[in-house]
């Protein structure tokens, strides 16, 4: 499990597989800025990260890319048993942000 924190008030607990899938989607949608692509490895290697400890403008762009991708995915992913964990995790992220 990964802990992606957005300051002291919002923490998203997510499996590595779900995070990687959403990050891949963000790249495919073209919403994840190229200069933040390495953050995926930071999150994976450290078991998470506190996004708000980064430069404010980078934190805002990262948060926005994850949120936009989550919304796009929720609009397009089939609601099957195989996708249930993914959908539930995305819904939690959207409600946090």
Coordinates of N, CA, C and O in Angstrom, one line a residue:
X1 N 0.8 -1.2 0.0 CA 0.0 0.0 0.0 C 0.9 1.2 0.0 O 1.9 1.3 0.6
X2 N 0.4 2.3 -0.7 CA 1.1 3.6 -0.7 C 0.2 4.6 0.0 O -1.0 4.5 0.0
X3 N 0.9 5.5 0.6 CA 0.2 6.7 1.2 C 0.6 7.9 0.5 O 1.7 8.4 0.6
X4 N -0.4 8.5 -0.3 CA -0.2 9.7 -1.0 C -0.9 10.8 -0.2 O -2.1 10.8 -0.1
X5 N -0.1 11.7 0.4 CA -0.7 12.7 1.2 C -0.7 14.1 0.5 O 0.2 14.4 -0.2
X6 N -1.8 14.8 0.7 CA -2.0 16.1 0.1 C -2.1 17.1 1.3 O -3.2 17.6 1.6
X7 N -1.0 17.3 2.0 CA -1.0 18.1 3.2 C -1.5 17.3 4.3 O -1.6 16.0 4.3
X8 N -1.8 18.0 5.4 CA -2.2 17.3 6.7 C -3.7 16.8 6.7 O -4.1 16.0 7.6
X9 N -4.4 17.2 5.7 CA -5.9 17.0 5.8 C -6.4 15.9 4.9 O -7.5 15.4 5.0
X10 N -5.6 15.4 3.9 CA -6.0 14.5 2.9 C -4.9 13.4 2.7 O -3.8 13.8 2.3
X11 N -5.3 12.2 2.9 CA -4.3 11.1 2.6 C -5.1 10.0 1.9 O -6.2 9.5 2.2
X12 N -4.5 9.6 0.7 CA -5.1 8.6 -0.1 C -4.2 7.3 0.0 O -3.1 7.3 -0.4
X13 N -4.8 6.3 0.6 CA -4.2 5.0 0.7 C -4.6 4.2 -0.5 O -5.8 4.1 -0.8
X14 N -3.6 3.7 -1.2 CA -3.9 3.1 -2.5 C -2.9 2.0 -2.8 O -1.7 2.1 -2.4
X15 N -3.3 1.0 -3.5 CA -2.3 -0.1 -3.8 C -1.4 0.4 -4.9 O -1.7 1.3 -5.7
X16 N -0.2 -0.2 -4.9 CA 0.7 0.2 -6.0 C 0.2 0.0 -7.4 O 0.5 0.8 -8.3
X17 N -0.5 -1.1 -7.6 CA -1.1 -1.4 -8.9 C -2.1 -0.3 -9.3 O -2.1 0.1 -10.5
X18 N -2.9 0.1 -8.4 CA -3.9 1.1 -8.8 C -3.2 2.5 -9.1 O -3.5 3.1 -10.0
X19 N -2.2 2.8 -8.2 CA -1.5 4.1 -8.5 C -0.8 4.0 -9.8 O -0.9 5.0 -10.6
X20 N -0.1 2.9 -10.1 CA 0.6 2.8 -11.4 C -0.4 2.9 -12.6 O -0.1 3.5 -13.6
X21 N -1.6 2.2 -12.4 CA -2.6 2.3 -13.5 C -3.1 3.7 -13.7 O -3.2 4.2 -14.9
X22 N -3.3 4.4 -12.6 CA -3.8 5.8 -12.8 C -2.7 6.7 -13.3 O -3.0 7.5 -14.2
X23 N -1.5 6.5 -12.9 CA -0.4 7.3 -13.4 C -0.2 7.0 -14.9 O 0.0 8.0 -15.7
X24 N -0.3 5.7 -15.3 CA -0.2 5.4 -16.8 C -1.3 6.1 -17.5 O -1.1 6.7 -18.6
X25 N -2.5 6.2 -17.0 CA -3.6 6.9 -17.6 C -3.3 8.3 -17.7 O -3.6 9.0 -18.8
X26 N -2.8 8.9 -16.7 CA -2.4 10.4 -16.7 C -1.5 10.7 -17.8 O -1.6 11.7 -18.5
X27 N -0.5 9.8 -18.0 CA 0.5 10.0 -19.1 C -0.2 9.8 -20.4 O 0.0 10.6 -21.4
X28 N -1.0 8.8 -20.6 CA -1.7 8.5 -21.8 C -2.7 9.7 -22.2 O -2.8 10.0 -23.4
X29 N -3.4 10.2 -21.2 CA -4.3 11.4 -21.4 C -3.5 12.7 -21.7 O -4.1 13.7 -22.2
X30 N -2.2 12.7 -21.4 CA -1.4 13.8 -21.7 C -1.5 14.9 -20.6 O -1.2 16.1 -20.8
X31 N -2.0 14.5 -19.4 CA -2.2 15.5 -18.4 C -1.1 15.5 -17.3 O -1.0 16.5 -16.5
X32 N -0.3 14.5 -17.3 CA 0.8 14.4 -16.3 C 2.0 15.2 -17.0 O 2.5 14.7 -18.0
X33 N 2.4 16.3 -16.4 CA 3.6 17.0 -16.9 C 4.8 16.1 -17.0 O 5.1 15.4 -16.1
X34 N 5.5 16.3 -18.1 CA 6.7 15.4 -18.3 C 7.7 15.6 -17.2 O 8.4 14.6 -16.8
X35 N 7.9 16.8 -16.7 CA 8.9 17.0 -15.6 C 8.5 16.4 -14.3 O 9.3 16.4 -13.3
X36 N 7.2 15.9 -14.2 CA 6.8 15.2 -12.9 C 6.7 13.7 -13.1 O 6.3 13.0 -12.2
X37 N 7.1 13.2 -14.2 CA 7.0 11.8 -14.5 C 7.8 10.9 -13.5 O 7.4 9.8 -13.2
X38 N 8.9 11.4 -13.0 CA 9.7 10.7 -12.0 C 9.0 10.5 -10.7 O 9.5 9.7 -9.9
X39 N 8.0 11.3 -10.4 CA 7.3 11.3 -9.1 C 6.7 9.9 -8.9 O 6.6 9.4 -7.8
X40 N 6.4 9.2 -10.0 CA 5.8 7.9 -9.9 C 6.8 7.0 -9.2 O 6.4 6.2 -8.3
X41 N 8.1 7.1 -9.5 CA 9.1 6.2 -8.9 C 9.4 6.6 -7.5 O 9.7 5.8 -6.6
X42 N 9.3 7.9 -7.2 CA 9.4 8.4 -5.8 C 8.3 7.8 -4.9 O 8.6 7.3 -3.8
X43 N 7.1 7.9 -5.4 CA 6.0 7.3 -4.6 C 6.2 5.8 -4.4 O 6.0 5.3 -3.3
X44 N 6.5 5.1 -5.5 CA 6.6 3.7 -5.4 C 7.8 3.3 -4.5 O 7.7 2.4 -3.7
X45 N 8.9 3.9 -4.6 CA 10.1 3.6 -3.9 C 10.0 3.9 -2.4 O 10.6 3.2 -1.5
X46 N 9.2 4.9 -2.1 CA 9.1 5.4 -0.7 C 7.8 5.0 0.0 O 7.6 5.3 1.2
X47 N 7.0 4.2 -0.7 CA 5.7 3.8 -0.1 C 4.8 5.0 0.0 O 3.8 4.9 0.8
X48 N 5.0 6.0 -0.8 CA 4.1 7.2 -0.8 C 4.9 8.5 -0.7 O 6.1 8.5 -0.9
X49 N 4.2 9.5 -0.6 CA 4.8 10.8 -0.5 C 3.8 11.9 0.0 O 2.6 11.7 -0.1
X50 N 4.3 12.9 0.6 CA 3.5 14.1 0.9 C 3.7 15.1 -0.2 O 4.7 15.8 -0.3
X51 N 2.7 15.2 -1.1 CA 2.8 16.0 -2.3 C 3.1 17.5 -1.9 O 3.8 18.2 -2.6
X52 N 2.5 17.9 -0.8 CA 2.6 19.3 -0.4 C 4.0 19.7 0.1 O 4.2 20.9 0.4
X53 N 4.9 18.7 0.3 CA 6.2 19.0 0.7 C 7.1 19.4 -0.5 O 8.2 19.9 -0.4
X54 N 6.5 19.3 -1.7 CA 7.2 19.7 -2.9 C 7.0 21.1 -3.2 O 6.2 21.8 -2.5
X55 N 7.6 21.6 -4.3 CA 7.4 23.0 -4.7 C 5.9 23.2 -4.9 O 5.2 22.4 -5.5
X56 N 5.3 24.3 -4.4 CA 3.8 24.5 -4.5 C 3.3 24.4 -5.9 O 2.2 23.7 -6.1
X57 N 3.9 24.9 -6.9 CA 3.4 24.9 -8.3 C 3.5 23.4 -8.8 O 2.6 23.0 -9.5
X58 N 4.5 22.7 -8.4 CA 4.5 21.3 -8.8 C 3.5 20.4 -8.1 O 2.9 19.6 -8.7
X59 N 3.3 20.7 -6.8 CA 2.2 20.0 -6.1 C 0.9 20.2 -6.7 O 0.1 19.2 -6.9
X60 N 0.6 21.4 -7.1 CA -0.7 21.7 -7.7 C -0.9 21.0 -9.0 O -1.9 20.5 -9.3
X61 N 0.2 21.0 -9.8 CA 0.1 20.3 -11.1 C 0.0 18.8 -11.0 O -0.8 18.2 -11.7
X62 N 0.7 18.2 -10.0 CA 0.6 16.8 -9.8 C -0.8 16.4 -9.3 O -1.4 15.5 -9.8
X63 N -1.3 17.1 -8.3 CA -2.6 16.9 -7.8 C -3.7 17.0 -8.9 O -4.6 16.2 -9.0
X64 N -3.5 18.1 -9.7 CA -4.5 18.3 -10.8 C -4.5 17.2 -11.8 O -5.5 16.8 -12.3
X65 N -3.3 16.7 -12.2 CA -3.1 15.6 -13.1 C -3.8 14.3 -12.6 O -4.5 13.6 -13.4
X66 N -3.5 14.0 -11.4 CA -4.2 12.8 -10.8 C -5.7 12.9 -10.7 O -6.4 12.0 -11.1
X67 N -6.2 14.1 -10.3 CA -7.6 14.3 -10.2 C -8.3 14.3 -11.6 O -9.3 13.6 -11.8
X68 N -7.7 15.0 -12.6 CA -8.3 14.9 -13.9 C -8.3 13.5 -14.5 O -9.3 13.1 -15.1
X69 N -7.2 12.8 -14.3 CA -7.1 11.4 -14.8 C -8.1 10.5 -14.1 O -8.8 9.7 -14.8
X70 N -8.3 10.7 -12.8 CA -9.2 9.9 -12.1 C -10.7 10.1 -12.6 O -11.4 9.2 -12.8
X71 N -11.0 11.4 -12.8 CA -12.3 11.7 -13.4 C -12.5 11.1 -14.8 O -13.6 10.6 -15.1
X72 N -11.5 11.2 -15.6 CA -11.6 10.7 -17.0 C -11.8 9.2 -16.9 O -12.5 8.6 -17.7
X73 N -11.0 8.6 -16.0 CA -11.1 7.1 -15.9 C -12.4 6.7 -15.4 O -13.0 5.7 -15.9
X74 N -13.0 7.4 -14.4 CA -14.3 7.0 -13.9 C -15.4 7.2 -14.9 O -16.4 6.4 -14.9
X75 N -15.2 8.1 -15.9 CA -16.2 8.2 -17.0 C -16.0 7.1 -18.0 O -17.0 6.9 -18.8
X76 N -14.9 6.4 -18.1 CA -14.7 5.5 -19.2 C -14.5 4.0 -18.8 O -14.7 3.1 -19.6
X77 N -14.1 3.8 -17.5 CA -13.8 2.4 -17.1 C -15.1 1.6 -16.9 O -16.1 2.1 -16.3
X78 N -15.1 0.4 -17.4 CA -16.2 -0.5 -17.2 C -16.4 -0.9 -15.8 O -15.4 -1.1 -15.1
X79 N -17.6 -0.9 -15.3 CA -17.8 -1.2 -13.9 C -18.0 -2.8 -13.8 O -19.0 -3.3 -13.7
X80 N -16.8 -3.4 -13.9 CA -16.8 -4.9 -13.7 C -16.2 -5.3 -12.4 O -15.5 -4.4 -11.7
X81 N -16.3 -6.5 -12.1 CA -15.7 -7.0 -10.8 C -14.1 -6.8 -10.9 O -13.5 -6.5 -9.9
X82 N -13.5 -7.0 -12.0 CA -12.1 -6.8 -12.2 C -11.6 -5.4 -11.9 O -10.5 -5.2 -11.5
X83 N -12.5 -4.4 -12.2 CA -12.2 -3.0 -12.0 C -12.7 -2.4 -10.7 O -12.5 -1.2 -10.5
X84 N -13.3 -3.2 -9.9 CA -14.0 -2.7 -8.7 C -13.0 -2.0 -7.7 O -13.3 -0.9 -7.3
X85 N -11.9 -2.6 -7.5 CA -10.9 -1.9 -6.6 C -10.4 -0.6 -7.2 O -10.2 0.4 -6.5
X86 N -10.1 -0.7 -8.5 CA -9.6 0.5 -9.2 C -10.7 1.7 -9.1 O -10.3 2.8 -8.7
X87 N -11.9 1.4 -9.4 CA -13.0 2.4 -9.4 C -13.2 2.9 -8.0 O -13.3 4.1 -7.8
X88 N -13.2 2.0 -7.0 CA -13.4 2.5 -5.6 C -12.2 3.4 -5.2 O -12.5 4.4 -4.5
X89 N -11.0 3.0 -5.5 CA -9.9 3.9 -5.2 C -9.9 5.2 -5.9 O -9.6 6.3 -5.2
X90 N -10.3 5.3 -7.1 CA -10.5 6.6 -7.8 C -11.6 7.4 -7.2 O -11.4 8.6 -7.1
X91 N -12.7 6.8 -6.8 CA -13.7 7.5 -6.2 C -13.3 8.2 -4.9 O -13.6 9.3 -4.6
X92 N -12.5 7.4 -4.1 CA -11.9 7.9 -2.9 C -11.0 9.1 -3.2 O -11.0 10.1 -2.4
X93 N -10.2 9.0 -4.2 CA -9.3 10.1 -4.5 C -10.1 11.4 -4.9 O -9.8 12.5 -4.4
X94 N -11.1 11.2 -5.7 CA -11.9 12.3 -6.2 C -12.6 13.0 -5.0 O -12.6 14.2 -4.9
X95 N -13.1 12.2 -4.1 CA -13.8 12.8 -2.9 C -12.8 13.5 -2.0 O -13.1 14.4 -1.3
X96 N -11.5 13.0 -1.9 CA -10.5 13.7 -1.1 C -10.1 15.1 -1.6 O -9.8 16.0 -0.9
X97 N -10.0 15.1 -3.0 CA -9.5 16.3 -3.6 C -10.6 17.2 -4.1 O -10.4 18.4 -4.4

